[in-house]
CSV table of C-alpha atoms in Angstrom, one decimal:
chain,number,residue,atom,x,y,z
A,3,MET,CA,3.4,21.5,-7.3
A,4,ASP,CA,4.8,18.4,-5.7
A,5,ARG,CA,3.6,14.5,-6.9
A,6,ARG,CA,1.6,13.9,-4.0
A,7,GLY,CA,-0.8,16.8,-4.6
A,8,PHE,CA,-1.0,16.6,-8.2
A,9,LEU,CA,-2.8,13.1,-7.8
A,10,LYS,CA,-5.1,14.8,-5.4
A,11,VAL,CA,-6.1,17.5,-7.6
A,12,ALA,CA,-5.5,15.5,-11.2
A,13,GLY,CA,-7.4,12.9,-9.2
A,14,LEU,CA,-4.5,9.7,-9.8
A,15,ALA,CA,-3.7,8.1,-6.4
A,16,GLY,CA,-2.2,4.9,-5.1
A,17,VAL,CA,0.1,3.6,-2.1
A,18,GLY,CA,2.2,1.9,0.2
A,19,VAL,CA,6.5,-2.0,3.6
A,20,VAL,CA,6.9,-6.3,4.1
A,21,ALA,CA,5.3,-8.9,5.4
A,22,ALA,CA,2.0,-11.5,6.7
A,23,CYS,CA,0.6,-15.1,7.2
A,24,SER,CA,-1.9,-17.6,7.5
A,25,ALA,CA,-2.0,-21.1,9.6
A,26,SER,CA,-2.8,-24.7,7.8
A,27,GLY,CA,0.0,-27.1,6.3
A,28,PRO,CA,3.6,-26.9,6.0
A,29,PRO,CA,6.2,-25.8,6.7
A,30,VAL,CA,6.6,-26.5,10.5
A,31,PRO,CA,5.8,-23.9,12.7
A,32,PRO,CA,9.4,-22.3,14.3
A,33,PRO,CA,11.1,-22.3,17.1
A,34,SER,CA,10.5,-19.9,20.3
A,35,THR,CA,13.1,-18.7,20.7
A,36,SER,CA,12.5,-17.4,24.6
A,37,SER,CA,15.9,-18.8,25.7
A,38,VAL,CA,17.0,-16.0,23.5
A,39,PRO,CA,19.3,-13.4,25.5
A,40,SER,CA,17.9,-9.7,26.2
A,41,GLY,CA,19.9,-7.5,25.8
A,42,PRO,CA,22.1,-5.4,22.8
A,43,PRO,CA,22.8,-7.3,19.2
A,44,ASP,CA,26.1,-7.9,18.9
A,45,TRP,CA,26.0,-4.9,16.1
A,46,ALA,CA,29.7,-6.1,14.9
A,47,ALA,CA,29.6,-9.6,15.0
A,48,LEU,CA,26.3,-8.7,12.5
A,49,ARG,CA,28.6,-6.5,10.8
A,50,SER,CA,31.4,-8.8,10.1
A,51,ARG,CA,28.3,-11.5,8.5
A,52,MET,CA,26.7,-9.1,5.9
A,53,SER,CA,27.2,-8.5,1.9
A,54,GLY,CA,25.6,-5.0,2.6
A,55,ARG,CA,26.6,-2.8,5.4
A,56,LEU,CA,25.7,-1.9,8.9
A,57,ALA,CA,25.7,1.4,9.9
A,58,LEU,CA,25.0,2.5,13.4
A,59,ALA,CA,22.7,6.0,14.5
A,60,GLY,CA,26.0,8.8,14.7
A,61,GLU,CA,28.3,6.9,12.2
A,62,ASP,CA,28.6,7.7,8.1
A,63,GLY,CA,25.5,6.5,5.9
A,64,PHE,CA,23.5,5.8,9.1
A,65,THR,CA,19.6,7.4,6.1
A,66,TYR,CA,16.4,5.9,7.8
A,67,GLN,CA,14.4,7.9,7.3
A,68,GLY,CA,10.6,7.7,5.3
A,69,PHE,CA,8.6,9.3,2.7
A,70,ASN,CA,7.5,11.4,5.5
A,71,PRO,CA,8.9,13.9,7.5
A,72,VAL,CA,6.4,13.5,10.4
A,73,TRP,CA,8.0,10.5,10.9
A,74,ASP,CA,11.9,11.1,10.6
A,75,ALA,CA,12.1,11.2,15.1
A,76,ARG,CA,11.3,7.7,15.0
A,77,GLU,CA,14.9,6.6,15.5
A,78,PRO,CA,16.3,3.5,15.2
A,79,ALA,CA,20.1,1.8,15.7
A,80,ALA,CA,21.2,1.0,13.3
A,81,VAL,CA,20.0,0.2,9.9
A,82,ALA,CA,21.0,-2.6,7.4
A,83,LYS,CA,21.1,-2.0,3.9
A,84,VAL,CA,21.2,-5.8,2.4
A,85,THR,CA,22.2,-6.9,-0.1
A,86,SER,CA,21.2,-10.7,-0.3
A,87,ALA,CA,18.5,-13.0,1.2
A,88,ALA,CA,21.6,-14.4,3.7
A,89,ASP,CA,21.7,-10.6,4.9
A,90,VAL,CA,18.2,-10.3,6.1
A,91,GLN,CA,18.6,-14.7,7.7
A,92,ALA,CA,21.9,-12.5,9.7
A,93,CYS,CA,19.3,-9.6,10.5
A,94,VAL,CA,16.8,-11.4,11.6
A,95,GLU,CA,19.4,-14.1,14.1
A,96,ALA,CA,20.8,-10.8,15.3
A,97,ALA,CA,18.1,-9.2,16.5
A,98,ARG,CA,15.0,-11.6,17.6
A,99,GLY,CA,13.9,-11.2,21.4
A,100,ARG,CA,16.7,-8.1,21.9
A,101,VAL,CA,15.1,-5.0,19.8
A,102,ALA,CA,12.3,-4.4,17.1
A,103,ILE,CA,13.2,-5.1,13.2
A,104,ALA,CA,11.3,-3.9,10.8
A,105,ALA,CA,12.0,-3.7,7.0
A,106,ARG,CA,12.1,-0.5,4.7
A,107,SER,CA,11.2,-0.8,1.5
A,108,GLY,CA,9.3,2.5,-0.6
A,109,GLY,CA,9.3,4.8,3.1
A,110,HIS,CA,6.0,5.5,2.1
A,111,SER,CA,4.1,3.5,5.3
A,112,TYR,CA,1.5,5.3,7.1
A,113,ALA,CA,2.6,5.2,10.5
A,114,GLY,CA,6.3,5.0,10.4
A,115,TYR,CA,6.3,1.6,10.6
A,116,SER,CA,9.5,1.4,8.6
A,117,SER,CA,10.9,3.4,11.0
A,118,PRO,CA,11.4,1.0,14.9
A,119,SER,CA,12.4,3.3,17.0
A,120,GLY,CA,16.1,2.0,18.8
A,121,GLY,CA,15.8,-0.6,16.7
A,122,LEU,CA,17.3,-2.8,13.5
A,123,GLN,CA,16.5,-1.6,10.0
A,124,VAL,CA,16.5,-3.7,7.2
A,125,ASP,CA,16.2,-1.4,4.4
A,126,VAL,CA,15.9,-4.0,1.2
A,127,ARG,CA,16.2,-1.3,-1.3
A,128,GLY,CA,19.8,-2.9,-1.9
A,129,LEU,CA,17.2,-5.5,-3.7
A,130,ALA,CA,15.6,-4.5,-6.2
A,131,ASP,CA,16.2,-6.5,-9.5
A,132,VAL,CA,13.6,-6.7,-11.8
A,133,GLU,CA,13.7,-9.8,-13.9
A,134,VAL,CA,11.3,-10.0,-16.9
A,135,LEU,CA,10.9,-13.8,-17.4
A,136,PRO,CA,10.3,-16.3,-20.5
A,137,GLY,CA,6.4,-16.5,-20.9
A,138,ASP,CA,3.9,-14.2,-18.3
A,139,GLN,CA,6.5,-14.2,-15.3
A,140,VAL,CA,8.6,-11.4,-13.6
A,141,ARG,CA,10.8,-12.5,-11.3
A,142,VAL,CA,11.8,-8.7,-8.5
A,143,GLY,CA,13.3,-7.8,-5.4
A,144,SER,CA,10.9,-6.3,-2.2
A,145,GLY,CA,12.9,-2.9,-2.9
A,146,ALA,CA,12.4,-2.7,-6.0
A,147,ALA,CA,10.4,0.9,-6.4
A,148,LEU,CA,7.3,0.7,-9.1
A,149,SER,CA,8.7,2.5,-11.4
A,150,ALA,CA,11.8,1.0,-11.6
A,151,VAL,CA,9.3,-2.7,-11.7
A,152,SER,CA,6.8,0.1,-15.1
A,153,ASN,CA,10.0,0.2,-16.7
A,154,ALA,CA,11.8,-3.1,-17.2
A,155,LEU,CA,7.9,-4.4,-18.0
A,156,VAL,CA,6.8,-1.6,-20.2
A,157,ALA,CA,10.2,-2.7,-23.1
A,158,SER,CA,8.9,-5.9,-22.6
A,159,GLY,CA,5.0,-4.9,-23.4
A,160,ARG,CA,3.8,-6.8,-20.5
A,161,CYS,CA,2.0,-5.1,-17.1
A,162,LEU,CA,1.9,-6.3,-13.9
A,163,PRO,CA,-1.5,-3.9,-12.1
A,164,THR,CA,0.3,-1.5,-9.2
A,165,GLY,CA,0.3,1.7,-7.7
A,166,THR,CA,1.2,4.3,-9.5
A,167,CYS,CA,3.6,5.5,-6.8
A,168,PRO,CA,6.9,6.0,-8.7
A,169,SER,CA,9.0,5.8,-5.2
A,170,VAL,CA,6.6,3.7,-3.4
A,171,GLY,CA,7.8,-0.1,-2.9
A,172,VAL,CA,7.1,-3.0,-4.0
A,173,ALA,CA,6.9,-4.6,-1.0
A,174,GLY,CA,4.3,-2.9,0.4
A,175,LEU,CA,2.0,-2.2,-2.0
A,176,THR,CA,1.7,-6.5,-3.0
A,177,LEU,CA,1.5,-7.4,1.4
A,178,GLY,CA,-1.9,-5.4,1.7
A,179,GLY,CA,-2.9,-6.1,-1.4
A,180,GLY,CA,-2.0,-3.4,-4.1
A,181,ILE,CA,-5.4,-1.3,-5.8
A,182,GLY,CA,-4.4,0.5,-8.4
A,183,VAL,CA,-5.2,2.2,-12.0
A,184,LEU,CA,-6.0,-1.0,-13.3
A,185,SER,CA,-7.7,-3.5,-10.4
A,186,ARG,CA,-11.2,-3.0,-12.1
A,187,ARG,CA,-9.8,-5.3,-15.1
A,188,TYR,CA,-6.9,-7.5,-14.2
A,189,GLY,CA,-7.3,-7.0,-10.3
A,190,LEU,CA,-5.5,-6.3,-7.2
A,191,THR,CA,-1.0,-6.7,-7.5
A,192,CYS,CA,-1.4,-9.2,-5.0
A,193,ASP,CA,-3.7,-10.9,-6.7
A,194,HIS,CA,-0.7,-12.1,-9.6
A,195,LEU,CA,1.6,-13.3,-7.1
A,196,VAL,CA,3.4,-16.2,-7.7
A,197,SER,CA,5.0,-17.0,-4.8
A,198,ALA,CA,7.6,-15.8,-2.8
A,199,LYS,CA,10.8,-15.6,-1.3
A,200,VAL,CA,10.8,-14.4,2.5
A,201,VAL,CA,12.9,-14.4,5.8
A,202,THR,CA,10.8,-15.8,8.8
A,203,ALA,CA,11.3,-15.1,12.6
A,204,ASP,CA,13.2,-18.3,13.0
A,205,GLY,CA,15.6,-17.1,10.3
A,206,ARG,CA,14.8,-19.4,7.5
A,207,LEU,CA,14.2,-18.5,4.4
A,208,LEU,CA,10.9,-19.7,2.7
A,209,THR,CA,9.5,-19.7,-0.4
A,210,VAL,CA,5.6,-19.7,-0.3
A,211,SER,CA,3.7,-20.3,-3.5
A,212,ALA,CA,0.0,-22.2,-3.9
A,213,SER,CA,1.8,-26.2,-3.5
A,214,GLU,CA,4.1,-25.2,-1.4
A,215,GLY,CA,3.8,-22.9,2.2
A,216,PRO,CA,0.0,-22.1,1.5
A,217,ASP,CA,-0.9,-20.1,4.6
A,218,LEU,CA,2.0,-18.3,4.4
A,219,PHE,CA,1.4,-17.1,0.9
A,220,TRP,CA,-2.3,-16.5,1.6
A,221,ALA,CA,-1.7,-14.4,4.5
A,222,LEU,CA,1.1,-12.7,2.2
A,223,ARG,CA,-1.3,-11.7,0.2
A,224,GLY,CA,-3.2,-8.7,1.6
A,225,GLY,CA,-2.4,-9.5,4.9
A,226,GLY,CA,-0.4,-6.5,5.4
A,227,GLY,CA,3.1,-5.0,5.8
A,228,GLY,CA,5.3,-5.6,9.0
A,229,ASN,CA,4.2,-8.6,10.1
A,230,PHE,CA,6.0,-12.0,10.2
A,231,GLY,CA,8.6,-12.4,8.6
A,232,ILE,CA,10.6,-9.7,5.3
A,233,VAL,CA,10.3,-10.9,1.9
A,234,THR,CA,13.9,-10.8,-0.4
A,235,GLU,CA,11.7,-11.9,-3.4
A,236,PHE,CA,8.5,-12.0,-5.1
A,237,VAL,CA,6.8,-13.3,-8.6
A,238,PHE,CA,4.3,-12.2,-10.5
A,239,ALA,CA,2.7,-13.1,-13.6
A,240,THR,CA,2.0,-10.8,-16.2
A,241,LEU,CA,0.3,-9.0,-19.0
A,242,PRO,CA,0.3,-7.6,-22.2
A,243,ALA,CA,0.3,-4.0,-21.7
A,244,PRO,CA,-2.7,-2.5,-22.9
A,245,ASP,CA,-4.2,0.8,-25.0
A,246,VAL,CA,-5.8,2.4,-22.8
A,247,THR,CA,-7.4,6.1,-22.6
A,248,VAL,CA,-6.7,8.7,-19.0
A,249,PHE,CA,-9.4,10.7,-18.9
A,250,SER,CA,-10.2,13.4,-16.3
A,251,LEU,CA,-13.1,15.8,-15.7
A,252,ALA,CA,-12.9,19.3,-12.3
A,253,TYR,CA,-15.0,20.3,-11.7
A,254,PRO,CA,-16.3,23.3,-9.9
A,255,ALA,CA,-16.5,24.5,-5.6
A,256,GLY,CA,-19.9,23.2,-4.6
A,257,ALA,CA,-20.2,20.4,-6.9
A,258,ALA,CA,-18.3,18.5,-5.2
A,259,ALA,CA,-21.6,16.7,-3.6
A,260,ASP,CA,-23.3,16.2,-7.5
A,261,ALA,CA,-19.9,15.4,-8.6
A,262,LEU,CA,-18.8,12.4,-5.9
A,263,GLY,CA,-23.2,11.5,-5.9
A,264,ALA,CA,-23.7,10.3,-9.7
A,265,TRP,CA,-20.1,9.1,-10.3
A,266,GLN,CA,-20.2,6.4,-7.4
A,267,THR,CA,-24.4,5.4,-9.6
A,268,TRP,CA,-22.1,5.5,-12.6
A,269,LEU,CA,-19.3,3.7,-11.2
A,270,ALA,CA,-21.8,1.2,-9.9
A,271,GLN,CA,-22.2,0.3,-13.7
A,272,ALA,CA,-20.0,1.0,-15.0
A,273,PRO,CA,-17.8,-2.0,-17.6
A,274,PRO,CA,-14.2,-3.3,-15.9
A,275,GLU,CA,-12.5,-1.9,-18.5
A,276,LEU,CA,-12.8,1.3,-17.0
A,277,TRP,CA,-11.6,2.2,-13.8
A,278,SER,CA,-11.9,5.3,-12.1
A,279,ASN,CA,-11.3,7.6,-8.8
A,280,VAL,CA,-13.2,11.3,-7.2
A,281,VAL,CA,-10.5,13.5,-5.8
A,282,VAL,CA,-13.0,16.2,-3.2
A,283,ARG,CA,-10.6,19.0,-2.1
A,284,GLY,CA,-11.0,21.0,0.7
A,285,GLY,CA,-12.6,25.3,1.4
A,286,PRO,CA,-15.2,27.1,1.9
A,287,GLN,CA,-17.3,24.3,-0.6
A,288,PRO,CA,-15.1,21.9,-2.1
A,289,SER,CA,-14.5,21.4,-5.5
A,290,ALA,CA,-13.9,17.8,-6.9
A,291,ARG,CA,-12.3,15.9,-9.7
A,292,ILE,CA,-12.9,12.6,-12.0
A,293,GLY,CA,-10.3,11.1,-13.3
A,294,GLY,CA,-9.8,7.3,-14.3
A,295,CYS,CA,-8.2,5.2,-17.2
A,296,PHE,CA,-10.4,3.1,-19.8
A,297,VAL,CA,-9.3,-0.2,-21.5
A,298,GLY,CA,-10.2,0.3,-24.1
A,299,GLY,CA,-10.7,3.5,-27.2
A,300,ALA,CA,-11.6,7.5,-26.4
A,301,GLY,CA,-14.9,6.7,-28.4
A,302,ALA,CA,-16.0,3.8,-26.5
A,303,LEU,CA,-14.6,5.8,-23.4
A,304,ALA,CA,-16.8,9.0,-24.8
A,305,SER,CA,-19.4,7.4,-24.2
A,306,LEU,CA,-19.3,6.3,-20.7
A,307,LEU,CA,-17.9,9.4,-20.4
A,308,ASN,CA,-21.3,11.5,-20.6
A,309,GLY,CA,-22.9,9.1,-17.6
A,310,LEU,CA,-21.6,11.9,-15.7
A,311,PRO,CA,-22.6,15.5,-14.6
A,312,ALA,CA,-20.8,18.0,-17.6
A,313,PRO,CA,-17.6,19.2,-15.4
A,314,GLU,CA,-15.6,22.4,-15.7
A,315,SER,CA,-12.9,21.6,-18.1
A,316,ARG,CA,-12.8,17.9,-19.7
A,317,PHE,CA,-9.1,15.7,-20.5
A,318,VAL,CA,-9.7,12.9,-22.8
A,319,GLN,CA,-6.1,11.0,-24.6
A,320,PRO,CA,-5.4,7.4,-25.7
A,321,GLN,CA,-2.8,6.9,-24.5
A,322,THR,CA,0.3,3.4,-25.4
A,323,TYR,CA,0.4,2.0,-22.1
A,324,ALA,CA,4.2,3.2,-21.1
A,325,GLU,CA,2.9,6.7,-21.9
A,326,ALA,CA,0.0,6.2,-19.4
A,327,VAL,CA,2.8,4.9,-16.8
A,328,ARG,CA,4.5,8.5,-17.3
A,329,TYR,CA,0.7,9.9,-17.1
A,330,PHE,CA,-0.5,8.8,-13.9
A,331,ALA,CA,3.4,9.3,-12.2
A,332,GLY,CA,2.8,13.4,-12.2
A,333,GLY,CA,5.8,15.5,-11.9
A,334,PRO,CA,9.8,15.3,-9.9
A,335,ILE,CA,8.7,14.4,-6.6
A,336,SER,CA,10.2,14.9,-3.6
A,337,ARG,CA,9.2,13.8,0.5
A,338,GLU,CA,5.8,15.0,2.1
A,339,SER,CA,4.6,15.5,5.6
A,340,ALA,CA,1.4,14.7,5.8
A,341,VAL,CA,-0.7,12.6,8.1
A,342,ALA,CA,-3.7,10.5,6.9
A,343,SER,CA,-6.3,7.7,7.1
A,344,SER,CA,-8.6,5.4,5.0
A,345,ARG,CA,-12.1,4.4,5.1
A,346,VAL,CA,-14.0,1.3,2.6
A,347,ALA,CA,-17.3,2.1,1.2
A,348,ARG,CA,-19.2,-1.3,0.6
A,349,ASP,CA,-21.9,0.8,-1.7
A,350,ALA,CA,-22.6,4.1,-2.5
A,351,VAL,CA,-22.9,7.1,0.9
A,352,ASP,CA,-24.6,10.4,1.4
A,353,ALA,CA,-22.1,11.6,-0.9
A,354,GLY,CA,-23.5,15.0,0.7
A,355,ARG,CA,-22.7,14.5,4.6
A,356,ALA,CA,-18.9,12.6,2.7
A,357,VAL,CA,-18.5,16.4,1.4
A,358,GLU,CA,-20.0,19.0,4.4
A,359,LEU,CA,-16.8,16.3,6.3
A,360,LEU,CA,-14.3,18.4,4.4
A,361,ALA,CA,-16.3,22.3,4.1
A,362,GLY,CA,-13.8,24.4,6.3
A,363,GLN,CA,-11.5,22.4,6.3
A,364,SER,CA,-7.4,23.8,3.8
A,365,ASP,CA,-7.8,23.5,0.3
A,366,GLU,CA,-4.5,20.5,1.1
A,367,THR,CA,-7.2,18.2,2.4
A,368,TYR,CA,-8.4,15.2,0.9
A,369,LEU,CA,-11.0,12.9,0.1
A,370,ILE,CA,-10.4,10.5,-2.9
A,371,PHE,CA,-12.6,7.9,-3.6
A,372,ASP,CA,-10.2,5.0,-6.2
A,373,GLY,CA,-12.8,2.7,-7.2
A,374,LEU,CA,-12.8,-1.3,-6.5
A,375,ARG,CA,-14.8,-4.5,-7.8
A,376,GLY,CA,-15.0,-5.6,-11.2
A,377,ALA,CA,-11.7,-8.4,-11.7
A,378,VAL,CA,-10.9,-7.2,-7.6
A,379,ALA,CA,-14.8,-9.0,-6.7
A,380,ASP,CA,-14.5,-11.5,-8.5
A,381,VAL,CA,-12.3,-12.9,-6.2
A,382,ALA,CA,-13.0,-14.5,-2.8
A,383,PRO,CA,-13.1,-12.3,0.2
A,384,ASP,CA,-10.9,-15.2,1.5
A,385,ALA,CA,-9.3,-16.7,-0.9
A,386,THR,CA,-6.9,-13.9,-0.1
A,387,ALA,CA,-6.4,-11.4,3.4
A,388,PHE,CA,-7.5,-8.7,1.5
A,389,PRO,CA,-10.7,-8.6,3.3
A,390,HIS,CA,-12.7,-6.0,0.9
A,391,ARG,CA,-13.2,-7.6,-1.7
A,392,THR,CA,-16.6,-6.2,-2.7
A,393,ALA,CA,-17.1,-3.0,-1.7
A,394,LEU,CA,-17.2,-0.1,-5.0
A,395,ALA,CA,-14.8,2.4,-3.4
A,396,ASN,CA,-11.6,2.1,-0.7
A,397,VAL,CA,-11.8,6.3,0.7
A,398,GLN,CA,-8.3,8.0,1.6
A,399,ILE,CA,-8.2,10.4,3.6
A,400,TYR,CA,-5.1,12.9,3.2
A,401,LEU,CA,-4.3,16.0,5.0
A,402,LYS,CA,-0.6,17.2,4.2
A,403,THR,CA,0.9,19.6,7.6
A,404,PRO,CA,3.9,20.2,8.2
A,405,PRO,CA,6.3,17.7,11.4
A,406,SER,CA,5.4,20.8,14.0
A,407,SER,CA,1.7,20.8,13.1
A,408,ALA,CA,0.8,16.6,13.1
A,409,ASP,CA,-0.7,17.2,16.8
A,410,GLU,CA,-3.3,19.2,15.5
A,411,ALA,CA,-3.8,18.1,11.8
A,412,ARG,CA,-4.7,14.4,13.4
A,413,THR,CA,-7.0,15.5,15.1
A,414,LYS,CA,-8.7,17.1,12.6
A,415,LEU,CA,-8.3,13.6,10.6
A,416,ALA,CA,-10.2,10.9,12.7
A,417,GLY,CA,-13.7,14.4,12.6
A,418,ILE,CA,-13.1,12.4,9.3
A,419,ARG,CA,-12.4,9.2,10.0
A,420,ASP,CA,-14.3,9.0,12.2
A,421,GLY,CA,-17.4,11.0,9.8
A,422,LEU,CA,-16.5,9.3,7.3
A,423,GLY,CA,-17.1,5.6,9.4
A,424,ALA,CA,-20.8,6.5,10.2
A,425,LEU,CA,-21.9,6.4,6.5
A,426,THR,CA,-19.3,3.5,5.9
A,427,GLY,CA,-19.0,1.4,8.1
A,428,ASP,CA,-16.3,0.4,10.5
A,429,THR,CA,-12.8,-0.5,7.8
A,430,GLY,CA,-10.0,0.4,6.1
A,431,TYR,CA,-7.5,0.1,3.7
A,432,VAL,CA,-4.3,-1.0,5.7
A,433,ASN,CA,-1.8,0.0,2.8
A,434,TYR,CA,-3.2,3.4,4.4
A,435,ILE,CA,-2.1,2.3,8.1
A,436,ASP,CA,-3.3,5.3,10.2
A,437,PRO,CA,-2.0,4.6,13.9
A,438,GLN,CA,-4.6,5.9,16.0
A,439,MET,CA,-8.0,3.8,13.6
A,440,PRO,CA,-10.4,2.5,16.4
A,441,ARG,CA,-10.6,-0.7,16.5
A,442,TRP,CA,-7.3,-1.3,13.3
A,443,ALA,CA,-6.8,-5.0,12.8
A,444,GLU,CA,-10.5,-5.8,12.6
A,445,ALA,CA,-11.5,-2.6,10.4
A,446,TYR,CA,-7.6,-4.0,7.7
A,447,TYR,CA,-8.1,-7.8,8.2
A,448,GLY,CA,-11.8,-7.7,9.8
A,449,GLY,CA,-13.0,-11.9,8.7
A,450,ASN,CA,-9.4,-12.9,7.6
A,451,LEU,CA,-8.6,-11.8,11.5
A,452,SER,CA,-8.6,-14.7,13.1
A,453,ARG,CA,-6.7,-16.9,10.5
A,454,LEU,CA,-4.2,-14.4,10.2
A,455,HIS,CA,-4.2,-14.2,14.6
A,456,ALA,CA,-4.0,-18.5,13.8
A,457,VAL,CA,-0.5,-17.4,11.6
A,458,ALA,CA,1.3,-15.4,13.2
A,459,ALA,CA,0.8,-18.0,16.6
A,460,ARG,CA,2.2,-20.7,14.3
A,461,TYR,CA,5.5,-18.2,12.6
A,462,ASP,CA,6.5,-15.6,15.4
A,463,PRO,CA,4.5,-17.1,17.9
A,464,ASP,CA,7.4,-14.7,20.2
A,465,ARG,CA,6.0,-11.5,18.4
A,466,VAL,CA,9.4,-11.2,17.4
A,467,PHE,CA,8.4,-8.8,14.3
A,468,ALA,CA,5.8,-7.0,16.9
A,469,PHE,CA,5.2,-3.0,16.1
A,470,ALA,CA,2.0,-1.2,17.3
A,471,GLN,CA,-0.4,-2.8,15.4
A,472,SER,CA,1.0,-5.9,13.9
A,473,VAL,CA,-1.2,-9.1,14.0
A,474,THR,CA,-0.3,-10.9,16.9
A,475,PRO,CA,-1.1,-14.3,18.3
A,476,ASP,CA,-4.1,-13.3,20.3
A,477,GLN,CA,-7.3,-14.6,19.9
């Protein structure tokens, strides 16, 4: 079983590429770039400026594909494999006003936006250093994968709440918010961001924090990947790595609605030390698995699990944080073809109606309810750009499909997404970005959208980083 298959069946998931913004205070906005001449970039000049490598389509070393083969047809004209912030600045200056430009970190964009067709992909995976700093902070290059971050922190007895998929990039995860197995206890990944270095549309390299460029810093915490700049480095505050107890409860075909309904009531009353999700798997009679992570011992967890329906099988195991990282990462990782979307459930939904959306679907169709609240809700919805602070759960909709059947799968996805939206409301999580999401800007950003529009007008008035679902200067 590949890793995503493991996560869907085991009840464990996590996902998320680069930048975003807001409006008030310094730094000053960039000058308009409307006078930049059109036409293709001077690739030779860009190549001469880079310490990294520039590869044009057809040349040796030209690789651009992300995790999902569905988007392999989105071929850029060039890939810049950068090794410094100066390389990123050179790329922005070369592409500005000429071709689309996008950053690629982990390559897990659900809409393939890290591969701009005919444009310039800035591959930041060469910026992958992870340095545990004295005290409680860690400096992380924007191209680092979650596995590298976790491994470095584990070796120092520290942790950072992140997603579970080891090949996901820290940049995309953070910039969209960052939901993971420690979220209810310690908050989102973006809640631990101390500062970031970002190349803006005019080619400047800015360091932003709560006291320096606070508007841009606000937006980098949940405003979504791809907008208004390319992050080159993050500094996070970390925590002592806790010992935890992991668990997985399996429910047979036909019992999914009862399991989901009970889980929603149970989670709403659970302490923040407990994170959990429900994976509902399609079929004639959908099945379910409840999994999770408890910051505490097996005895205390056992009493909590007694509040759920009796499962068909049960796995409970105390683990060190290092063991838990490996457990949630699952098996070997390979590329996987799929279409996906999301909804955000503010409160409990009608479990029977939700499960019915998967009845008769293939057994590679999933609804994944990831628990929220706890520490996530301790932060105000407008304190960062992530708006879904008070929600009970984020729901990922995931359909495995070969690329040749992607159009048919998208039709099925839309039916499930819109049916679920009738139960949850028209909201969604930007890290599971869906190119066909109705009213996507409102769905992903909610009440923070107008502030993000203002930041776009301030930092990228000429839409240097524009793509199909970018935040624009338009009000």
